[in-house]
């Protein structure tokens, strides 16, 4: 039988409960969710004792009972305490006999006096328990405390009376008395339950104060240190084992008495506050959509980092901790209540955190946002199996309580929807990179043929993007409209970006008027791309060795083109093509002109190509070595054959201005970004 059907006389703790006094007047039991100290309308003036008030009330009821009974005859309950303090143990035995008889074929009756005195005994025990620290401590042998046993017993008695003949007629006043005592006891139990949830480590003093002002409905548990926020780390239990045992005993009593709503709300509010406090301890503060949309990217980037950390903690640590706590506090026949609380808590906390992703998705798309969006995508993606595990664990029992199951199912659906939105946003942001490459059509060439800023940006962007290669492959499989084959869609997207960049650089190379410099520009940018790819195992694996070989081939071709454009004329001047010597005789005027042209050409090359930039030291060295290997031997041979035809002295100095070593020095000064003419260098 559902425990929620066992308390027909229960009144909600969210509204006043009423009962009737012995004169038939309605009196109110003060009960509300603030769970302050309970006070009956007939309590003694300030300075009196609740215990004394209950004793006087009990004696008055005894006198009334004696008057109604004519003062004679001792009923079954008259021996349970006589005219003094009620004997709770003896009265409990009579109540237990009555309750046991309800479940058997031979019912046992209970007298009105017993009901009234048992109600008074329970109230007296509750009053005496206020301010006692160990009132909930289990008895020897693990039995519930006397207080908890008494509250559980009066709840069962009230439920039983509602279904028996004793519940009406001549026993109506006594039954109302039991109901009143139950309300008092349950209000006290709610207050204690709530207090234990709020502060499980500091004993509460009489009146519920903790030595100072206490914020209502807040769990004062300190959040775990930030170092525990990583995925897979275990959090310390929110309550000591002894506290959990007491919470379970209290929850059993509350739920068995029909106070499911009150118990669930108190537990849910306390744990929600504790969960929020933990997230705040990790630096996460709730933000609304308007605030997020108005943030600068630098500010939003920092918030996303904090959100990702807090979300992973919530999924991997927080929810597991709360699930374990709900399972332990609401065990056995009340396990469904715990499942419902956990489902509500999970849904409330996680849906609010997930709303942050919606706000981020509403901000203006920009390429630099890709990596933080991917971080959020991965966190949300990794949450799905965790929620699925909770669903699977609760699936057999949840079939009987569909609402509990649907709470987690709703969360699972929302996580899937958020993941899809983030994935779509990530794919769109990456495609923005292609658009930015197409739109970069600047008409000003980079000075010195250096690496273009677009090349640096794109290659560094791709390097970081490839660190998310498996995630981006997943994203593009889910949000890519391709040909439907089994190839990696992200690799195809990456290749498309590289082709776009290559075409853009080819177009930019044509902005240079000097074909030699165009080839230097292509070499610089091509070498930078190749070095970046080979320096990143992820990018290299995505593009493949075939692309690297193709890029190396292109670089060799640019190199050949440069040497042909820049040095073929110089080498032509050093060649004996049948004009320098005619029939074995050197044509001195032609020789003089050759030396003059060579000197001018070398000065021009030194002045212009010295200002060109090759920042990659290896490429710079390769270029200088390859040039020297061709030009220096040719010039040395030319000098050896023809320098002797000039008269020693001024004539030689006028035409033979460079030695082979001078030419080699000039070549070694190329591509360092310094424009220096040969004349200035020699002076």
mmCIF file with all atom_site columns, N, CA and C in Angstrom, residues 595-661:
data_model
loop_
_atom_site.group_PDB
_atom_site.id
_atom_site.type_symbol
_atom_site.label_atom_id
_atom_site.label_alt_id
_atom_site.label_comp_id
_atom_site.label_asym_id
_atom_site.label_entity_id
_atom_site.label_seq_id
_atom_site.pdbx_PDB_ins_code
_atom_site.Cartn_x
_atom_site.Cartn_y
_atom_site.Cartn_z
_atom_site.occupancy
_atom_site.B_iso_or_equiv
_atom_site.pdbx_formal_charge
_atom_site.auth_seq_id
_atom_site.auth_comp_id
_atom_site.auth_asym_id
_atom_site.auth_atom_id
_atom_site.pdbx_PDB_model_num
ATOM 1   N N  . UNK A 1 595 ? 82.023 43.326 -67.461 1.00 0.00 ? 595 UNK A N  1
ATOM 2   C CA . UNK A 1 595 ? 82.356 43.573 -66.052 1.00 0.00 ? 595 UNK A CA 1
ATOM 3   C C  . UNK A 1 595 ? 81.503 44.713 -65.473 1.00 0.00 ? 595 UNK A C  1
ATOM 4   N N  . UNK A 1 596 ? 81.292 45.758 -66.286 1.00 0.00 ? 596 UNK A N  1
ATOM 5   C CA . UNK A 1 596 ? 80.467 46.862 -65.797 1.00 0.00 ? 596 UNK A CA 1
ATOM 6   C C  . UNK A 1 596 ? 79.038 46.393 -65.528 1.00 0.00 ? 596 UNK A C  1
ATOM 7   N N  . UNK A 1 597 ? 78.470 45.617 -66.425 1.00 0.00 ? 597 UNK A N  1
ATOM 8   C CA . UNK A 1 597 ? 77.105 45.121 -66.239 1.00 0.00 ? 597 UNK A CA 1
ATOM 9   C C  . UNK A 1 597 ? 77.008 44.167 -65.039 1.00 0.00 ? 597 UNK A C  1
ATOM 10  N N  . UNK A 1 598 ? 78.047 43.351 -64.867 1.00 0.00 ? 598 UNK A N  1
ATOM 11  C CA . UNK A 1 598 ? 78.036 42.417 -63.729 1.00 0.00 ? 598 UNK A CA 1
ATOM 12  C C  . UNK A 1 598 ? 78.059 43.186 -62.409 1.00 0.00 ? 598 UNK A C  1
ATOM 13  N N  . UNK A 1 599 ? 78.916 44.218 -62.350 1.00 0.00 ? 599 UNK A N  1
ATOM 14  C CA . UNK A 1 599 ? 79.000 45.010 -61.120 1.00 0.00 ? 599 UNK A CA 1
ATOM 15  C C  . UNK A 1 599 ? 77.660 45.685 -60.801 1.00 0.00 ? 599 UNK A C  1
ATOM 16  N N  . UNK A 1 600 ? 77.035 46.248 -61.847 1.00 0.00 ? 600 UNK A N  1
ATOM 17  C CA . UNK A 1 600 ? 75.730 46.906 -61.648 1.00 0.00 ? 600 UNK A CA 1
ATOM 18  C C  . UNK A 1 600 ? 74.683 45.892 -61.207 1.00 0.00 ? 600 UNK A C  1
ATOM 19  N N  . UNK A 1 601 ? 74.670 44.703 -61.836 1.00 0.00 ? 601 UNK A N  1
ATOM 20  C CA . UNK A 1 601 ? 73.672 43.675 -61.504 1.00 0.00 ? 601 UNK A CA 1
ATOM 21  C C  . UNK A 1 601 ? 73.830 43.215 -60.062 1.00 0.00 ? 601 UNK A C  1
ATOM 22  N N  . UNK A 1 602 ? 75.081 43.004 -59.637 1.00 0.00 ? 602 UNK A N  1
ATOM 23  C CA . UNK A 1 602 ? 75.301 42.542 -58.259 1.00 0.00 ? 602 UNK A CA 1
ATOM 24  C C  . UNK A 1 602 ? 74.912 43.624 -57.248 1.00 0.00 ? 602 UNK A C  1
ATOM 25  N N  . UNK A 1 603 ? 75.182 44.893 -57.616 1.00 0.00 ? 603 UNK A N  1
ATOM 26  C CA . UNK A 1 603 ? 74.781 45.971 -56.705 1.00 0.00 ? 603 UNK A CA 1
ATOM 27  C C  . UNK A 1 603 ? 73.261 46.047 -56.599 1.00 0.00 ? 603 UNK A C  1
ATOM 28  N N  . UNK A 1 604 ? 72.566 45.879 -57.702 1.00 0.00 ? 604 UNK A N  1
ATOM 29  C CA . UNK A 1 604 ? 71.098 45.910 -57.703 1.00 0.00 ? 604 UNK A CA 1
ATOM 30  C C  . UNK A 1 604 ? 70.529 44.751 -56.889 1.00 0.00 ? 604 UNK A C  1
ATOM 31  N N  . UNK A 1 605 ? 71.103 43.555 -57.095 1.00 0.00 ? 605 UNK A N  1
ATOM 32  C CA . UNK A 1 605 ? 70.635 42.383 -56.344 1.00 0.00 ? 605 UNK A CA 1
ATOM 33  C C  . UNK A 1 605 ? 70.864 42.567 -54.852 1.00 0.00 ? 605 UNK A C  1
ATOM 34  N N  . UNK A 1 606 ? 72.056 43.107 -54.519 1.00 0.00 ? 606 UNK A N  1
ATOM 35  C CA . UNK A 1 606 ? 72.378 43.307 -53.105 1.00 0.00 ? 606 UNK A CA 1
ATOM 36  C C  . UNK A 1 606 ? 71.428 44.324 -52.462 1.00 0.00 ? 606 UNK A C  1
ATOM 37  N N  . UNK A 1 607 ? 71.108 45.362 -53.229 1.00 0.00 ? 607 UNK A N  1
ATOM 38  C CA . UNK A 1 607 ? 70.240 46.404 -52.686 1.00 0.00 ? 607 UNK A CA 1
ATOM 39  C C  . UNK A 1 607 ? 68.797 45.934 -52.561 1.00 0.00 ? 607 UNK A C  1
ATOM 40  N N  . UNK A 1 608 ? 68.288 45.240 -53.559 1.00 0.00 ? 608 UNK A N  1
ATOM 41  C CA . UNK A 1 608 ? 66.876 44.838 -53.532 1.00 0.00 ? 608 UNK A CA 1
ATOM 42  C C  . UNK A 1 608 ? 66.658 43.562 -52.721 1.00 0.00 ? 608 UNK A C  1
ATOM 43  N N  . UNK A 1 609 ? 67.403 42.523 -53.041 1.00 0.00 ? 609 UNK A N  1
ATOM 44  C CA . UNK A 1 609 ? 67.160 41.245 -52.373 1.00 0.00 ? 609 UNK A CA 1
ATOM 45  C C  . UNK A 1 609 ? 67.672 41.220 -50.942 1.00 0.00 ? 609 UNK A C  1
ATOM 46  N N  . UNK A 1 610 ? 68.543 42.154 -50.620 1.00 0.00 ? 610 UNK A N  1
ATOM 47  C CA . UNK A 1 610 ? 68.936 42.277 -49.223 1.00 0.00 ? 610 UNK A CA 1
ATOM 48  C C  . UNK A 1 610 ? 67.771 42.741 -48.366 1.00 0.00 ? 610 UNK A C  1
ATOM 49  N N  . UNK A 1 611 ? 66.820 43.455 -48.981 1.00 0.00 ? 611 UNK A N  1
ATOM 50  C CA . UNK A 1 611 ? 65.639 43.936 -48.254 1.00 0.00 ? 611 UNK A CA 1
ATOM 51  C C  . UNK A 1 611 ? 64.519 42.894 -48.227 1.00 0.00 ? 611 UNK A C  1
ATOM 52  N N  . UNK A 1 612 ? 64.664 41.865 -49.046 1.00 0.00 ? 612 UNK A N  1
ATOM 53  C CA . UNK A 1 612 ? 63.649 40.815 -49.005 1.00 0.00 ? 612 UNK A CA 1
ATOM 54  C C  . UNK A 1 612 ? 63.794 40.005 -47.717 1.00 0.00 ? 612 UNK A C  1
ATOM 55  N N  . UNK A 1 613 ? 62.701 39.351 -47.325 1.00 0.00 ? 613 UNK A N  1
ATOM 56  C CA . UNK A 1 613 ? 62.665 38.660 -46.033 1.00 0.00 ? 613 UNK A CA 1
ATOM 57  C C  . UNK A 1 613 ? 62.442 37.162 -46.238 1.00 0.00 ? 613 UNK A C  1
ATOM 58  N N  . UNK A 1 614 ? 63.348 36.377 -45.667 1.00 0.00 ? 614 UNK A N  1
ATOM 59  C CA . UNK A 1 614 ? 63.141 34.925 -45.544 1.00 0.00 ? 614 UNK A CA 1
ATOM 60  C C  . UNK A 1 614 ? 63.389 34.614 -44.071 1.00 0.00 ? 614 UNK A C  1
ATOM 61  N N  . UNK A 1 615 ? 62.315 34.542 -43.301 1.00 0.00 ? 615 UNK A N  1
ATOM 62  C CA . UNK A 1 615 ? 62.464 34.422 -41.846 1.00 0.00 ? 615 UNK A CA 1
ATOM 63  C C  . UNK A 1 615 ? 62.820 33.010 -41.404 1.00 0.00 ? 615 UNK A C  1
ATOM 64  N N  . UNK A 1 616 ? 62.488 32.018 -42.222 1.00 0.00 ? 616 UNK A N  1
ATOM 65  C CA . UNK A 1 616 ? 62.852 30.646 -41.869 1.00 0.00 ? 616 UNK A CA 1
ATOM 66  C C  . UNK A 1 616 ? 64.350 30.458 -42.131 1.00 0.00 ? 616 UNK A C  1
ATOM 67  N N  . UNK A 1 617 ? 65.101 30.228 -41.084 1.00 0.00 ? 617 UNK A N  1
ATOM 68  C CA . UNK A 1 617 ? 66.563 30.163 -41.215 1.00 0.00 ? 617 UNK A CA 1
ATOM 69  C C  . UNK A 1 617 ? 67.017 29.047 -42.142 1.00 0.00 ? 617 UNK A C  1
ATOM 70  N N  . UNK A 1 618 ? 66.320 27.934 -42.091 1.00 0.00 ? 618 UNK A N  1
ATOM 71  C CA . UNK A 1 618 ? 66.722 26.819 -42.951 1.00 0.00 ? 618 UNK A CA 1
ATOM 72  C C  . UNK A 1 618 ? 66.500 27.171 -44.418 1.00 0.00 ? 618 UNK A C  1
ATOM 73  N N  . UNK A 1 619 ? 65.364 27.765 -44.722 1.00 0.00 ? 619 UNK A N  1
ATOM 74  C CA . UNK A 1 619 ? 65.084 28.158 -46.102 1.00 0.00 ? 619 UNK A CA 1
ATOM 75  C C  . UNK A 1 619 ? 66.063 29.240 -46.550 1.00 0.00 ? 619 UNK A C  1
ATOM 76  N N  . UNK A 1 620 ? 66.333 30.183 -45.667 1.00 0.00 ? 620 UNK A N  1
ATOM 77  C CA . UNK A 1 620 ? 67.286 31.241 -45.995 1.00 0.00 ? 620 UNK A CA 1
ATOM 78  C C  . UNK A 1 620 ? 68.654 30.653 -46.336 1.00 0.00 ? 620 UNK A C  1
ATOM 79  N N  . UNK A 1 621 ? 69.094 29.698 -45.539 1.00 0.00 ? 621 UNK A N  1
ATOM 80  C CA . UNK A 1 621 ? 70.388 29.067 -45.777 1.00 0.00 ? 621 UNK A CA 1
ATOM 81  C C  . UNK A 1 621 ? 70.381 28.277 -47.077 1.00 0.00 ? 621 UNK A C  1
ATOM 82  N N  . UNK A 1 622 ? 69.297 27.565 -47.325 1.00 0.00 ? 622 UNK A N  1
ATOM 83  C CA . UNK A 1 622 ? 69.206 26.773 -48.559 1.00 0.00 ? 622 UNK A CA 1
ATOM 84  C C  . UNK A 1 622 ? 69.288 27.677 -49.786 1.00 0.00 ? 622 UNK A C  1
ATOM 85  N N  . UNK A 1 623 ? 68.602 28.803 -49.733 1.00 0.00 ? 623 UNK A N  1
ATOM 86  C CA . UNK A 1 623 ? 68.633 29.731 -50.869 1.00 0.00 ? 623 UNK A CA 1
ATOM 87  C C  . UNK A 1 623 ? 70.047 30.272 -51.097 1.00 0.00 ? 623 UNK A C  1
ATOM 88  N N  . UNK A 1 624 ? 70.704 30.721 -50.042 1.00 0.00 ? 624 UNK A N  1
ATOM 89  C CA . UNK A 1 624 ? 72.050 31.288 -50.186 1.00 0.00 ? 624 UNK A CA 1
ATOM 90  C C  . UNK A 1 624 ? 73.042 30.250 -50.708 1.00 0.00 ? 624 UNK A C  1
ATOM 91  N N  . UNK A 1 625 ? 72.957 29.043 -50.172 1.00 0.00 ? 625 UNK A N  1
ATOM 92  C CA . UNK A 1 625 ? 73.886 27.993 -50.599 1.00 0.00 ? 625 UNK A CA 1
ATOM 93  C C  . UNK A 1 625 ? 73.680 27.656 -52.067 1.00 0.00 ? 625 UNK A C  1
ATOM 94  N N  . UNK A 1 626 ? 72.418 27.542 -52.468 1.00 0.00 ? 626 UNK A N  1
ATOM 95  C CA . UNK A 1 626 ? 72.143 27.153 -53.862 1.00 0.00 ? 626 UNK A CA 1
ATOM 96  C C  . UNK A 1 626 ? 72.579 28.245 -54.836 1.00 0.00 ? 626 UNK A C  1
ATOM 97  N N  . UNK A 1 627 ? 72.396 29.499 -54.434 1.00 0.00 ? 627 UNK A N  1
ATOM 98  C CA . UNK A 1 627 ? 72.834 30.605 -55.298 1.00 0.00 ? 627 UNK A CA 1
ATOM 99  C C  . UNK A 1 627 ? 74.357 30.632 -55.393 1.00 0.00 ? 627 UNK A C  1
ATOM 100 N N  . UNK A 1 628 ? 75.019 30.553 -54.240 1.00 0.00 ? 628 UNK A N  1
ATOM 101 C CA . UNK A 1 628 ? 76.487 30.595 -54.226 1.00 0.00 ? 628 UNK A CA 1
ATOM 102 C C  . UNK A 1 628 ? 77.076 29.434 -55.004 1.00 0.00 ? 628 UNK A C  1
ATOM 103 N N  . UNK A 1 629 ? 76.428 28.299 -54.942 1.00 0.00 ? 629 UNK A N  1
ATOM 104 C CA . UNK A 1 629 ? 76.963 27.117 -55.622 1.00 0.00 ? 629 UNK A CA 1
ATOM 105 C C  . UNK A 1 629 ? 76.988 27.294 -57.128 1.00 0.00 ? 629 UNK A C  1
ATOM 106 N N  . UNK A 1 630 ? 76.160 28.176 -57.648 1.00 0.00 ? 630 UNK A N  1
ATOM 107 C CA . UNK A 1 630 ? 76.113 28.400 -59.089 1.00 0.00 ? 630 UNK A CA 1
ATOM 108 C C  . UNK A 1 630 ? 76.901 29.651 -59.479 1.00 0.00 ? 630 UNK A C  1
ATOM 109 N N  . UNK A 1 631 ? 76.690 30.726 -58.742 1.00 0.00 ? 631 UNK A N  1
ATOM 110 C CA . UNK A 1 631 ? 77.232 32.026 -59.148 1.00 0.00 ? 631 UNK A CA 1
ATOM 111 C C  . UNK A 1 631 ? 78.724 32.156 -58.822 1.00 0.00 ? 631 UNK A C  1
ATOM 112 N N  . UNK A 1 632 ? 79.146 31.778 -57.629 1.00 0.00 ? 632 UNK A N  1
ATOM 113 C CA . UNK A 1 632 ? 80.535 31.988 -57.215 1.00 0.00 ? 632 UNK A CA 1
ATOM 114 C C  . UNK A 1 632 ? 81.508 31.209 -58.100 1.00 0.00 ? 632 UNK A C  1
ATOM 115 N N  . UNK A 1 633 ? 81.321 29.923 -58.381 1.00 0.00 ? 633 UNK A N  1
ATOM 116 C CA . UNK A 1 633 ? 82.257 29.225 -59.285 1.00 0.00 ? 633 UNK A CA 1
ATOM 117 C C  . UNK A 1 633 ? 82.293 29.837 -60.680 1.00 0.00 ? 633 UNK A C  1
ATOM 118 N N  . UNK A 1 634 ? 81.108 30.265 -61.176 1.00 0.00 ? 634 UNK A N  1
ATOM 119 C CA . UNK A 1 634 ? 81.077 30.866 -62.513 1.00 0.00 ? 634 UNK A CA 1
ATOM 120 C C  . UNK A 1 634 ? 81.873 32.169 -62.540 1.00 0.00 ? 634 UNK A C  1
ATOM 121 N N  . UNK A 1 635 ? 81.743 32.977 -61.500 1.00 0.00 ? 635 UNK A N  1
ATOM 122 C CA . UNK A 1 635 ? 82.474 34.247 -61.465 1.00 0.00 ? 635 UNK A CA 1
ATOM 123 C C  . UNK A 1 635 ? 83.962 34.020 -61.272 1.00 0.00 ? 635 UNK A C  1
ATOM 124 N N  . UNK A 1 636 ? 84.310 33.049 -60.436 1.00 0.00 ? 636 UNK A N  1
ATOM 125 C CA . UNK A 1 636 ? 85.728 32.759 -60.217 1.00 0.00 ? 636 UNK A CA 1
ATOM 126 C C  . UNK A 1 636 ? 86.383 32.299 -61.532 1.00 0.00 ? 636 UNK A C  1
ATOM 127 N N  . UNK A 1 637 ? 85.693 31.482 -62.295 1.00 0.00 ? 637 UNK A N  1
ATOM 128 C CA . UNK A 1 637 ? 86.214 31.019 -63.588 1.00 0.00 ? 637 UNK A CA 1
ATOM 129 C C  . UNK A 1 637 ? 86.342 32.181 -64.571 1.00 0.00 ? 637 UNK A C  1
ATOM 130 N N  . UNK A 1 638 ? 85.348 33.080 -64.556 1.00 0.00 ? 638 UNK A N  1
ATOM 131 C CA . UNK A 1 638 ? 85.362 34.234 -65.452 1.00 0.00 ? 638 UNK A CA 1
ATOM 132 C C  . UNK A 1 638 ? 86.551 35.150 -65.143 1.00 0.00 ? 638 UNK A C  1
ATOM 133 N N  . UNK A 1 639 ? 86.778 35.365 -63.835 1.00 0.00 ? 639 UNK A N  1
ATOM 134 C CA . UNK A 1 639 ? 87.927 36.180 -63.439 1.00 0.00 ? 639 UNK A CA 1
ATOM 135 C C  . UNK A 1 639 ? 89.242 35.542 -63.886 1.00 0.00 ? 639 UNK A C  1
ATOM 136 N N  . UNK A 1 640 ? 89.319 34.245 -63.692 1.00 0.00 ? 640 UNK A N  1
ATOM 137 C CA . UNK A 1 640 ? 90.556 33.551 -64.041 1.00 0.00 ? 640 UNK A CA 1
ATOM 138 C C  . UNK A 1 640 ? 90.898 33.666 -65.511 1.00 0.00 ? 640 UNK A C  1
ATOM 139 N N  . UNK A 1 641 ? 89.876 33.720 -66.350 1.00 0.00 ? 641 UNK A N  1
ATOM 140 C CA . UNK A 1 641 ? 90.115 33.768 -67.786 1.00 0.00 ? 641 UNK A CA 1
ATOM 141 C C  . UNK A 1 641 ? 90.354 35.185 -68.300 1.00 0.00 ? 641 UNK A C  1
ATOM 142 N N  . UNK A 1 642 ? 89.634 36.178 -67.729 1.00 0.00 ? 642 UNK A N  1
ATOM 143 C CA . UNK A 1 642 ? 89.623 37.488 -68.387 1.00 0.00 ? 642 UNK A CA 1
ATOM 144 C C  . UNK A 1 642 ? 90.201 38.658 -67.568 1.00 0.00 ? 642 UNK A C  1
ATOM 145 N N  . UNK A 1 643 ? 90.390 38.504 -66.298 1.00 0.00 ? 643 UNK A N  1
ATOM 146 C CA . UNK A 1 643 ? 90.901 39.646 -65.516 1.00 0.00 ? 643 UNK A CA 1
ATOM 147 C C  . UNK A 1 643 ? 92.307 40.034 -65.945 1.00 0.00 ? 643 UNK A C  1
ATOM 148 N N  . UNK A 1 644 ? 93.082 39.088 -66.466 1.00 0.00 ? 644 UNK A N  1
ATOM 149 C CA . UNK A 1 644 ? 94.469 39.355 -66.851 1.00 0.00 ? 644 UNK A CA 1
ATOM 150 C C  . UNK A 1 644 ? 94.577 40.275 -68.063 1.00 0.00 ? 644 UNK A C  1
ATOM 151 N N  . UNK A 1 645 ? 93.474 40.480 -68.749 1.00 0.00 ? 645 UNK A N  1
ATOM 152 C CA . UNK A 1 645 ? 93.524 41.323 -69.942 1.00 0.00 ? 645 UNK A CA 1
ATOM 153 C C  . UNK A 1 645 ? 93.464 42.812 -69.593 1.00 0.00 ? 645 UNK A C  1
ATOM 154 N N  . UNK A 1 646 ? 93.272 43.119 -68.318 1.00 0.00 ? 646 UNK A N  1
ATOM 155 C CA . UNK A 1 646 ? 93.301 44.528 -67.902 1.00 0.00 ? 646 UNK A CA 1
ATOM 156 C C  . UNK A 1 646 ? 94.677 44.860 -67.342 1.00 0.00 ? 646 UNK A C  1
ATOM 157 N N  . UNK A 1 647 ? 95.097 46.106 -67.591 1.00 0.00 ? 647 UNK A N  1
ATOM 158 C CA . UNK A 1 647 ? 96.386 46.560 -67.069 1.00 0.00 ? 647 UNK A CA 1
ATOM 159 C C  . UNK A 1 647 ? 96.304 46.659 -65.558 1.00 0.00 ? 647 UNK A C  1
ATOM 160 N N  . UNK A 1 648 ? 97.362 46.299 -64.924 1.00 0.00 ? 648 UNK A N  1
ATOM 161 C CA . UNK A 1 648 ? 97.383 46.368 -63.469 1.00 0.00 ? 648 UNK A CA 1
ATOM 162 C C  . UNK A 1 648 ? 97.228 47.812 -63.025 1.00 0.00 ? 648 UNK A C  1
ATOM 163 N N  . UNK A 1 649 ? 96.584 48.007 -61.899 1.00 0.00 ? 649 UNK A N  1
ATOM 164 C CA . UNK A 1 649 ? 96.422 49.361 -61.370 1.00 0.00 ? 649 UNK A CA 1
ATOM 165 C C  . UNK A 1 649 ? 95.014 49.868 -61.561 1.00 0.00 ? 649 UNK A C  1
ATOM 166 N N  . UNK A 1 650 ? 94.932 51.118 -62.072 1.00 0.00 ? 650 UNK A N  1
ATOM 167 C CA . UNK A 1 650 ? 93.639 51.791 -62.124 1.00 0.00 ? 650 UNK A CA 1
ATOM 168 C C  . UNK A 1 650 ? 92.653 51.103 -63.047 1.00 0.00 ? 650 UNK A C  1
ATOM 169 N N  . UNK A 1 651 ? 93.116 50.527 -64.140 1.00 0.00 ? 651 UNK A N  1
ATOM 170 C CA . UNK A 1 651 ? 92.198 49.882 -65.078 1.00 0.00 ? 651 UNK A CA 1
ATOM 171 C C  . UNK A 1 651 ? 91.537 48.664 -64.450 1.00 0.00 ? 651 UNK A C  1
ATOM 172 N N  . UNK A 1 652 ? 92.345 47.908 -63.753 1.00 0.00 ? 652 UNK A N  1
ATOM 173 C CA . UNK A 1 652 ? 91.769 46.727 -63.095 1.00 0.00 ? 652 UNK A CA 1
ATOM 174 C C  . UNK A 1 652 ? 90.765 47.141 -62.027 1.00 0.00 ? 652 UNK A C  1
ATOM 175 N N  . UNK A 1 653 ? 91.135 48.179 -61.238 1.00 0.00 ? 653 UNK A N  1
ATOM 176 C CA . UNK A 1 653 ? 90.231 48.631 -60.173 1.00 0.00 ? 653 UNK A CA 1
ATOM 177 C C  . UNK A 1 653 ? 88.933 49.195 -60.739 1.00 0.00 ? 653 UNK A C  1
ATOM 178 N N  . UNK A 1 654 ? 89.021 49.773 -61.949 1.00 0.00 ? 654 UNK A N  1
ATOM 179 C CA . UNK A 1 654 ? 87.834 50.371 -62.541 1.00 0.00 ? 654 UNK A CA 1
ATOM 180 C C  . UNK A 1 654 ? 86.829 49.323 -62.994 1.00 0.00 ? 654 UNK A C  1
ATOM 181 N N  . UNK A 1 655 ? 87.304 48.189 -63.467 1.00 0.00 ? 655 UNK A N  1
ATOM 182 C CA . UNK A 1 655 ? 86.381 47.189 -64.014 1.00 0.00 ? 655 UNK A CA 1
ATOM 183 C C  . UNK A 1 655 ? 86.220 45.961 -63.114 1.00 0.00 ? 655 UNK A C  1
ATOM 184 N N  . UNK A 1 656 ? 87.271 45.524 -62.501 1.00 0.00 ? 656 UNK A N  1
ATOM 185 C CA . UNK A 1 656 ? 87.175 44.330 -61.642 1.00 0.00 ? 656 UNK A CA 1
ATOM 186 C C  . UNK A 1 656 ? 87.024 44.812 -60.200 1.00 0.00 ? 656 UNK A C  1
ATOM 187 N N  . UNK A 1 657 ? 85.776 45.086 -59.814 1.00 0.00 ? 657 UNK A N  1
ATOM 188 C CA . UNK A 1 657 ? 85.513 45.648 -58.493 1.00 0.00 ? 657 UNK A CA 1
ATOM 189 C C  . UNK A 1 657 ? 85.226 44.589 -57.432 1.00 0.00 ? 657 UNK A C  1
ATOM 190 N N  . UNK A 1 658 ? 84.900 43.393 -57.857 1.00 0.00 ? 658 UNK A N  1
ATOM 191 C CA . UNK A 1 658 ? 84.504 42.345 -56.904 1.00 0.00 ? 658 UNK A CA 1
ATOM 192 C C  . UNK A 1 658 ? 85.393 41.132 -57.061 1.00 0.00 ? 658 UNK A C  1
ATOM 193 N N  . UNK A 1 659 ? 85.820 40.611 -55.954 1.00 0.00 ? 659 UNK A N  1
ATOM 194 C CA . UNK A 1 659 ? 86.498 39.313 -55.978 1.00 0.00 ? 659 UNK A CA 1
ATOM 195 C C  . UNK A 1 659 ? 85.445 38.230 -55.805 1.00 0.00 ? 659 UNK A C  1
ATOM 196 N N  . UNK A 1 660 ? 85.844 36.967 -55.970 1.00 0.00 ? 660 UNK A N  1
ATOM 197 C CA . UNK A 1 660 ? 84.906 35.862 -55.768 1.00 0.00 ? 660 UNK A CA 1
ATOM 198 C C  . UNK A 1 660 ? 84.411 35.849 -54.326 1.00 0.00 ? 660 UNK A C  1
ATOM 199 N N  . UNK A 1 661 ? 85.288 36.228 -53.398 1.00 0.00 ? 661 UNK A N  1
ATOM 200 C CA . UNK A 1 661 ? 84.891 36.270 -51.982 1.00 0.00 ? 661 UNK A CA 1
ATOM 201 C C  . UNK A 1 661 ? 83.876 37.380 -51.731 1.00 0.00 ? 661 UNK A C  1
#
